């Protein structure tokens, strides 16, 4: 079954969605990305309206680098807050060409499995808001839609 594609301008978002994507954009400034120079920010929204951000944390070995979504989810879990997550927004700034990253900053496969684990902890699906490379539009989906038939869950 194919999902409907939802793409909106920032002005079409709810105030809370807009605040979330703005926080993810701000979180790109906390990235440690000296190797790719691709700065990714991910911000979680909790049921009470509060937020928690993460950014990518790279490693000289390249393959050990941690994505922004994984950093945000793992640190929210460490803070005992994961079960209240309702949405995640993802944004990026940097040198990788849009032709490489795609138009919208979509979670990598590993992050999708990490999101699937978060869904399992929460007991409900998590909205996923992906900013466009130009920062003008948002494509919306959900964690479950991003990883059908997730391993083990
Ligand atoms: N990256 C993320 O943080 N999230 C994604 O969804 C895709 C990729 C990071 C990993 C690496 O530090 C850099 O972007 C380039 O791939």
JSON list of C-alpha atoms and ligand atoms in Angstrom, two decimals, residues 33 36 38 40 56 58 65-69 90 96 105-108 111, ligand 1:
[
{"chain": "A", "resi": 33, "resn": "UNK", "atom": "CA", "xyz": [30.83, 16.71, 11.60]},
{"chain": "A", "resi": 36, "resn": "UNK", "atom": "CA", "xyz": [31.42, 15.05, 6.03]},
{"chain": "A", "resi": 38, "resn": "UNK", "atom": "CA", "xyz": [27.12, 17.72, 6.77]},
{"chain": "A", "resi": 40, "resn": "UNK", "atom": "CA", "xyz": [22.30, 17.28, 10.90]},
{"chain": "A", "resi": 56, "resn": "UNK", "atom": "CA", "xyz": [25.30, 14.00, 14.40]},
{"chain": "A", "resi": 58, "resn": "UNK", "atom": "CA", "xyz": [31.12, 11.77, 13.63]},
{"chain": "A", "resi": 65, "resn": "UNK", "atom": "CA", "xyz": [29.57, 8.06, 13.21]},
{"chain": "A", "resi": 66, "resn": "UNK", "atom": "CA", "xyz": [26.27, 8.55, 15.01]},
{"chain": "A", "resi": 67, "resn": "UNK", "atom": "CA", "xyz": [23.34, 10.19, 13.24]},
{"chain": "A", "resi": 68, "resn": "UNK", "atom": "CA", "xyz": [21.42, 13.08, 14.76]},
{"chain": "A", "resi": 69, "resn": "UNK", "atom": "CA", "xyz": [18.21, 11.04, 15.12]},
{"chain": "A", "resi": 90, "resn": "UNK", "atom": "CA", "xyz": [15.16, 16.45, 11.04]},
{"chain": "A", "resi": 96, "resn": "UNK", "atom": "CA", "xyz": [26.83, 17.36, 0.70]},
{"chain": "A", "resi": 105, "resn": "UNK", "atom": "CA", "xyz": [16.52, 14.94, 5.00]},
{"chain": "A", "resi": 106, "resn": "UNK", "atom": "CA", "xyz": [15.23, 11.42, 5.46]},
{"chain": "A", "resi": 107, "resn": "UNK", "atom": "CA", "xyz": [16.46, 9.14, 8.26]},
{"chain": "A", "resi": 108, "resn": "UNK", "atom": "CA", "xyz": [18.97, 6.47, 7.18]},
{"chain": "A", "resi": 111, "resn": "UNK", "atom": "CA", "xyz": [17.88, 5.39, 12.27]},
{"chain": "B", "resi": 1, "resn": "LIG", "atom": "N1", "xyz": [23.30, 11.74, 9.05]},
{"chain": "B", "resi": 1, "resn": "LIG", "atom": "C1", "xyz": [22.44, 11.98, 10.07]},
{"chain": "B", "resi": 1, "resn": "LIG", "atom": "O1", "xyz": [22.82, 12.49, 11.13]},
{"chain": "B", "resi": 1, "resn": "LIG", "atom": "N2", "xyz": [21.14, 11.64, 9.90]},
{"chain": "B", "resi": 1, "resn": "LIG", "atom": "C2", "xyz": [20.62, 11.14, 8.75]},
{"chain": "B", "resi": 1, "resn": "LIG", "atom": "O2", "xyz": [19.44, 10.88, 8.68]},
{"chain": "B", "resi": 1, "resn": "LIG", "atom": "C3", "xyz": [21.48, 10.92, 7.59]},
{"chain": "B", "resi": 1, "resn": "LIG", "atom": "C4", "xyz": [22.94, 11.15, 7.80]},
{"chain": "B", "resi": 1, "resn": "LIG", "atom": "C5", "xyz": [24.71, 12.12, 9.24]},
{"chain": "B", "resi": 1, "resn": "LIG", "atom": "C6", "xyz": [25.70, 10.98, 9.31]},
{"chain": "B", "resi": 1, "resn": "LIG", "atom": "C7", "xyz": [26.99, 11.67, 8.92]},
{"chain": "B", "resi": 1, "resn": "LIG", "atom": "O3", "xyz": [27.55, 12.29, 10.07]},
{"chain": "B", "resi": 1, "resn": "LIG", "atom": "C8", "xyz": [26.54, 12.75, 7.95]},
{"chain": "B", "resi": 1, "resn": "LIG", "atom": "O4", "xyz": [25.14, 12.90, 8.14]},
{"chain": "B", "resi": 1, "resn": "LIG", "atom": "C9", "xyz": [26.83, 12.43, 6.49]},
{"chain": "B", "resi": 1, "resn": "LIG", "atom": "O5", "xyz": [26.28, 11.22, 6.12]}
]
